[in-house]
Amino acid sequence: MMSTAVEITKGVNGLDKVILREVRGSSAEVYLYGAHVTSWKNDYGEELLFVSSKAIFKPPKAIRGGIPICFPQFSNNGSLEPHGFARNRIWSIDNDPPPFPTNSSSKAYVDLILKPSEDDLKIWPHSFEFRLRVTLGPGGDLMLISRIRNTSTDGKPFTFTFAYHTYFSVSDISEVRVEGLETLDYLDNLQNKERFTEQGDAITFESEVDKIYLSTPTKIAILDHEKKRTFVIRKDGLPDAVVWNPWDKKAKAMADFGDDEYKHMLCVEAAAVEKPITLKPGEEWRGRQELSAVPSSYRSGQLDPQKVIQGS
């Protein structure tokens, strides 16, 4: 499994991390703590994910930024700690994963696995195997495939919610727009999860946002006007999309987040929240997210996201 494309080394505070590299220069870093992707760089070495300068790389605190994995509970939708416990457990490298049906020829990938500890079973009494493959594609795309299996022997199903809580790095939040969520219904977490319908064309940002968009398309685009860069999120098995920016007041209230850092990040999270997933013993669920960053095309001085949305 291991090649020059994959290096295991020590990260912040001596935590184990895996570095994935592609020949053209792109790279990604994944900490075993939380199976947490903390870096994704393009061929020019530009960082595409946001990680707070105040992030605390110290268990049991989750790492602020990158791609935290929310499982088996998204946010406070249940009795567990917010966003569940997968993001603050030490995962293992899975040297013998069952075959992944993948069309990627990439050698830059790592397979990680999480199984519940005795302590985990006390707070969430369900046996599972959570396998995650993180792949850096030949074109610098970043793909995460999660496979969660109910391994219980007691015949009981379990139910969970899930999100890839991706923090994208943007130049200036006031110059960013999100395409692909127009006219959709969403639950507004700032208004007691009340349901509304999105008005207007693209989504832009001028204050705190915390919304769960429902029945979203498999493709969403984030347009960074200043960097002339568009992020494209492609997803399977994840019908919802959470859009979050804490803005200034919440930013100041978070110890592991810089006061002004909200200007340089946006979370758009491929998720399964509104309709929790239920697995019977032996059943497996799959959730895939693929991220790419492309130069924005311009037409008469305006961004032309339709090319991105309608393209491959």
XYZ file of C-alpha atoms in Angstrom:
312
model
C 0.000 0.000 0.000
C 2.728 2.459 0.921
C 4.807 4.184 -1.738
C 6.797 7.388 -2.086
C 3.420 9.050 -2.545
C 2.614 8.247 1.100
C 4.736 9.236 4.094
C 3.998 8.660 7.768
C 5.578 11.241 10.018
C 5.046 13.313 13.165
C 2.949 16.459 13.153
C 2.156 19.113 15.761
C 2.708 17.947 19.371
C 4.139 14.647 18.101
C 0.795 13.447 16.706
C 1.085 10.949 13.851
C 0.182 12.218 10.422
C 0.209 10.897 6.874
C 1.385 13.070 3.975
C 0.055 12.310 0.489
C 1.919 13.728 -2.510
C 1.217 13.805 -6.239
C 3.994 14.146 -8.808
C 2.781 17.534 -10.066
C 3.191 19.053 -6.614
C -0.183 18.805 -4.903
C -0.314 17.353 -1.382
C -2.598 16.527 1.533
C -2.015 15.800 5.216
C -4.148 13.562 7.411
C -3.748 13.214 11.178
C -4.547 9.822 12.683
C -6.126 11.862 15.474
C -9.668 12.206 14.154
C -8.705 10.887 10.684
C -8.529 14.627 10.213
C -7.394 16.159 6.918
C -5.516 19.325 7.938
C -3.930 20.370 4.644
C -4.721 20.224 0.927
C -2.394 22.109 -1.389
C -2.525 22.600 -5.138
C 0.334 22.123 -7.597
C 1.693 25.568 -6.663
C 1.798 24.757 -2.951
C -1.142 27.048 -2.140
C -3.162 25.916 0.880
C -6.820 25.300 -0.007
C -8.162 24.405 3.441
C -8.466 26.748 6.411
C -6.932 25.725 9.752
C -7.075 28.262 12.561
C -3.762 29.708 13.726
C -5.110 28.974 17.217
C -6.084 25.349 16.523
C -5.241 23.084 19.471
C -3.579 19.882 18.294
C -4.119 18.148 21.594
C -6.593 15.381 22.435
C -9.397 15.500 23.428
C -9.919 18.875 21.720
C -10.922 18.554 18.048
C -8.674 20.325 15.539
C -10.206 23.642 14.419
C -10.267 23.632 10.621
C -9.429 21.244 7.790
C -11.995 18.458 7.422
C -13.358 17.256 10.766
C -15.547 14.147 10.515
C -18.840 14.426 12.377
C -19.999 10.938 13.439
C -22.177 9.422 14.844
C -23.911 12.726 15.537
C -23.950 16.025 13.707
C -23.897 19.113 15.941
C -26.155 18.756 18.993
C -28.743 16.555 17.238
C -28.640 13.903 19.974
C -27.266 13.064 23.398
C -23.554 12.858 22.510
C -21.008 15.665 22.580
C -21.506 18.048 19.638
C -20.426 16.440 16.341
C -19.917 13.034 17.996
C -16.606 11.385 18.873
C -14.965 10.218 15.611
C -13.081 13.520 15.270
C -11.363 13.131 18.645
C -10.342 9.493 18.592
C -7.018 8.089 17.402
C -7.663 6.091 14.225
C -5.493 3.248 12.906
C -3.998 2.728 9.484
C -5.935 -0.082 7.797
C -3.370 -2.169 5.950
C -5.875 -4.693 4.615
C -9.056 -2.855 3.639
C -11.776 -4.620 1.670
C -11.564 -3.570 -1.978
C -12.784 -0.091 -2.866
C -14.501 0.170 -6.229
C -12.562 3.182 -7.389
C -11.610 4.421 -10.825
C -8.668 6.382 -9.472
C -5.208 5.295 -10.546
C -3.694 7.348 -7.739
C -1.043 5.854 -5.497
C -1.418 8.749 -3.063
C -4.026 7.396 -0.675
C -4.352 6.107 2.851
C -6.927 3.847 4.486
C -7.873 4.530 8.102
C -10.179 2.623 10.420
C -12.019 3.355 13.658
C -13.693 0.783 15.901
C -15.377 1.681 19.183
C -13.466 1.321 22.444
C -15.070 0.026 25.657
C -15.547 3.663 26.702
C -17.162 4.532 23.364
C -19.608 1.653 23.786
C -20.670 3.102 27.146
C -21.743 6.407 25.576
C -22.944 4.966 22.235
C -23.639 1.217 22.637
C -23.232 0.121 19.010
C -20.538 -1.965 17.328
C -19.289 -0.471 14.083
C -16.358 -0.298 11.721
C -15.729 3.097 10.152
C -13.326 2.930 7.220
C -12.080 6.103 5.574
C -10.026 6.323 2.417
C -8.384 9.677 1.667
C -7.080 9.939 -1.908
C -5.152 12.680 -3.656
C -5.957 12.357 -7.356
C -3.520 12.892 -10.241
C -5.094 16.290 -10.937
C -4.807 17.356 -7.292
C -8.431 16.557 -6.418
C -9.047 15.387 -2.855
C -11.452 12.490 -2.318
C -12.799 11.132 0.969
C -14.804 7.918 0.977
C -16.383 6.798 4.253
C -17.736 3.294 4.740
C -19.590 2.644 7.969
C -20.712 -0.882 8.825
C -22.916 -2.187 11.608
C -20.882 -5.088 13.050
C -23.207 -5.787 15.954
C -24.002 -9.361 16.915
C -27.093 -8.476 18.962
C -29.312 -7.979 15.914
C -29.936 -4.309 16.675
C -29.857 -1.553 14.065
C -28.299 1.825 14.798
C -28.947 5.312 13.495
C -26.496 8.150 12.932
C -26.027 11.555 11.339
C -22.848 12.552 9.531
C -20.915 15.420 7.976
C -17.601 16.231 6.374
C -17.201 19.598 8.140
C -14.894 21.056 5.465
C -13.313 24.475 6.130
C -12.375 26.108 2.812
C -9.739 28.834 2.699
C -11.069 31.998 1.032
C -9.448 35.390 0.454
C -12.343 37.517 1.738
C -15.725 36.110 2.813
C -17.531 39.220 1.536
C -16.270 38.409 -2.002
C -17.396 34.766 -1.956
C -20.532 33.212 -3.348
C -21.942 29.712 -3.307
C -23.730 28.318 -6.371
C -25.994 25.274 -6.539
C -28.216 25.850 -3.478
C -30.601 28.437 -4.992
C -34.345 27.897 -4.384
C -33.721 25.019 -1.954
C -35.273 24.568 1.469
C -33.003 24.924 4.482
C -33.155 24.657 8.260
C -31.811 27.786 9.947
C -29.807 26.896 13.057
C -29.887 30.556 14.096
C -33.703 30.408 14.183
C -34.376 27.170 16.092
C -33.986 25.036 12.954
C -37.019 26.672 11.375
C -37.488 25.752 7.711
C -37.186 28.408 4.997
C -36.720 28.499 1.220
C -33.585 30.116 -0.217
C -34.354 33.246 -2.213
C -32.114 34.960 -4.714
C -29.417 33.700 -7.021
C -26.110 32.819 -5.428
C -25.543 32.800 -1.684
C -23.338 35.646 -0.446
C -22.141 36.533 3.058
C -22.523 39.664 5.158
C -23.303 38.214 8.611
C -23.301 34.958 10.568
C -24.685 31.966 8.635
C -25.559 28.495 9.946
C -27.947 26.678 7.611
C -28.656 23.092 6.623
C -29.722 22.959 2.971
C -31.887 19.943 2.127
C -32.030 17.646 -0.914
C -29.027 19.376 -2.432
C -27.473 18.601 -5.833
C -24.447 16.314 -6.088
C -22.367 19.326 -7.139
C -21.892 22.665 -5.344
C -19.481 25.464 -6.281
C -17.783 28.073 -4.069
C -16.564 31.069 -6.064
C -13.732 33.129 -4.601
C -13.847 36.325 -6.627
C -10.587 37.777 -5.345
C -8.484 34.628 -5.856
C -10.249 33.887 -9.160
C -10.648 30.349 -7.828
C -13.661 28.072 -7.716
C -13.969 25.097 -5.391
C -16.214 22.322 -6.648
C -17.709 19.847 -4.178
C -19.025 16.602 -5.636
C -20.786 14.242 -3.253
C -22.650 10.936 -3.057
C -24.785 9.564 -0.240
C -24.857 12.989 1.429
C -28.123 14.759 0.570
C -27.648 17.802 2.810
C -25.191 20.692 2.694
C -24.384 22.740 5.796
C -23.160 26.301 5.210
C -21.459 27.964 8.182
C -19.498 31.096 8.965
C -19.352 32.225 12.626
C -18.807 35.942 11.821
C -17.217 38.320 14.343
C -19.074 37.753 17.624
C -18.903 33.944 17.549
C -15.295 34.100 16.342
C -14.315 36.145 19.399
C -16.104 33.652 21.655
C -14.088 30.651 20.368
C -10.770 30.175 22.159
C -9.271 28.155 19.291
C -10.268 30.608 16.549
C -8.676 33.981 15.715
C -10.939 37.028 16.096
C -10.681 37.999 12.410
C -10.219 34.546 10.898
C -13.905 34.295 9.944
C -13.039 36.554 6.990
C -10.804 33.870 5.502
C -12.874 30.710 5.849
C -16.171 29.170 4.831
C -17.584 25.799 5.799
C -19.656 24.017 3.171
C -20.276 20.553 4.554
C -21.516 17.495 2.678
C -23.852 15.914 5.235
C -26.648 13.518 6.099
C -28.501 15.310 8.879
C -32.196 15.809 8.224
C -32.895 12.117 7.595
C -30.616 10.055 9.857
C -29.135 6.878 8.389
C -30.123 3.525 9.864
C -27.997 0.405 9.428
C -29.111 -3.103 10.287
C -26.403 -5.568 11.389
C -24.118 -6.331 8.446
C -25.288 -3.328 6.431
C -22.840 -0.716 5.182
C -23.313 2.950 4.313
C -21.080 4.929 1.997
C -20.543 8.673 1.824
C -18.174 10.240 -0.692
C -16.886 13.773 -1.089
C -14.574 14.927 -3.855
C -13.050 18.406 -3.779
C -11.415 20.206 -6.668
C -10.129 23.750 -7.114
C -10.204 25.299 -10.568
C -9.418 28.768 -11.930
C -12.682 30.706 -12.286
C -13.702 31.465 -15.852
C -14.773 35.013 -16.604
C -17.360 36.334 -19.002
C -17.746 40.113 -19.465
C -16.106 40.680 -16.109
C -18.469 38.315 -14.294
C -17.763 34.856 -12.972
C -19.381 32.150 -15.025
C -20.223 29.378 -12.555
C -22.631 27.624 -14.921
C -19.666 26.182 -16.824
C -18.444 24.712 -13.570
C -21.824 23.405 -12.410
C -22.808 21.955 -15.779
C -19.362 20.667 -16.669
C -18.113 17.165 -15.905
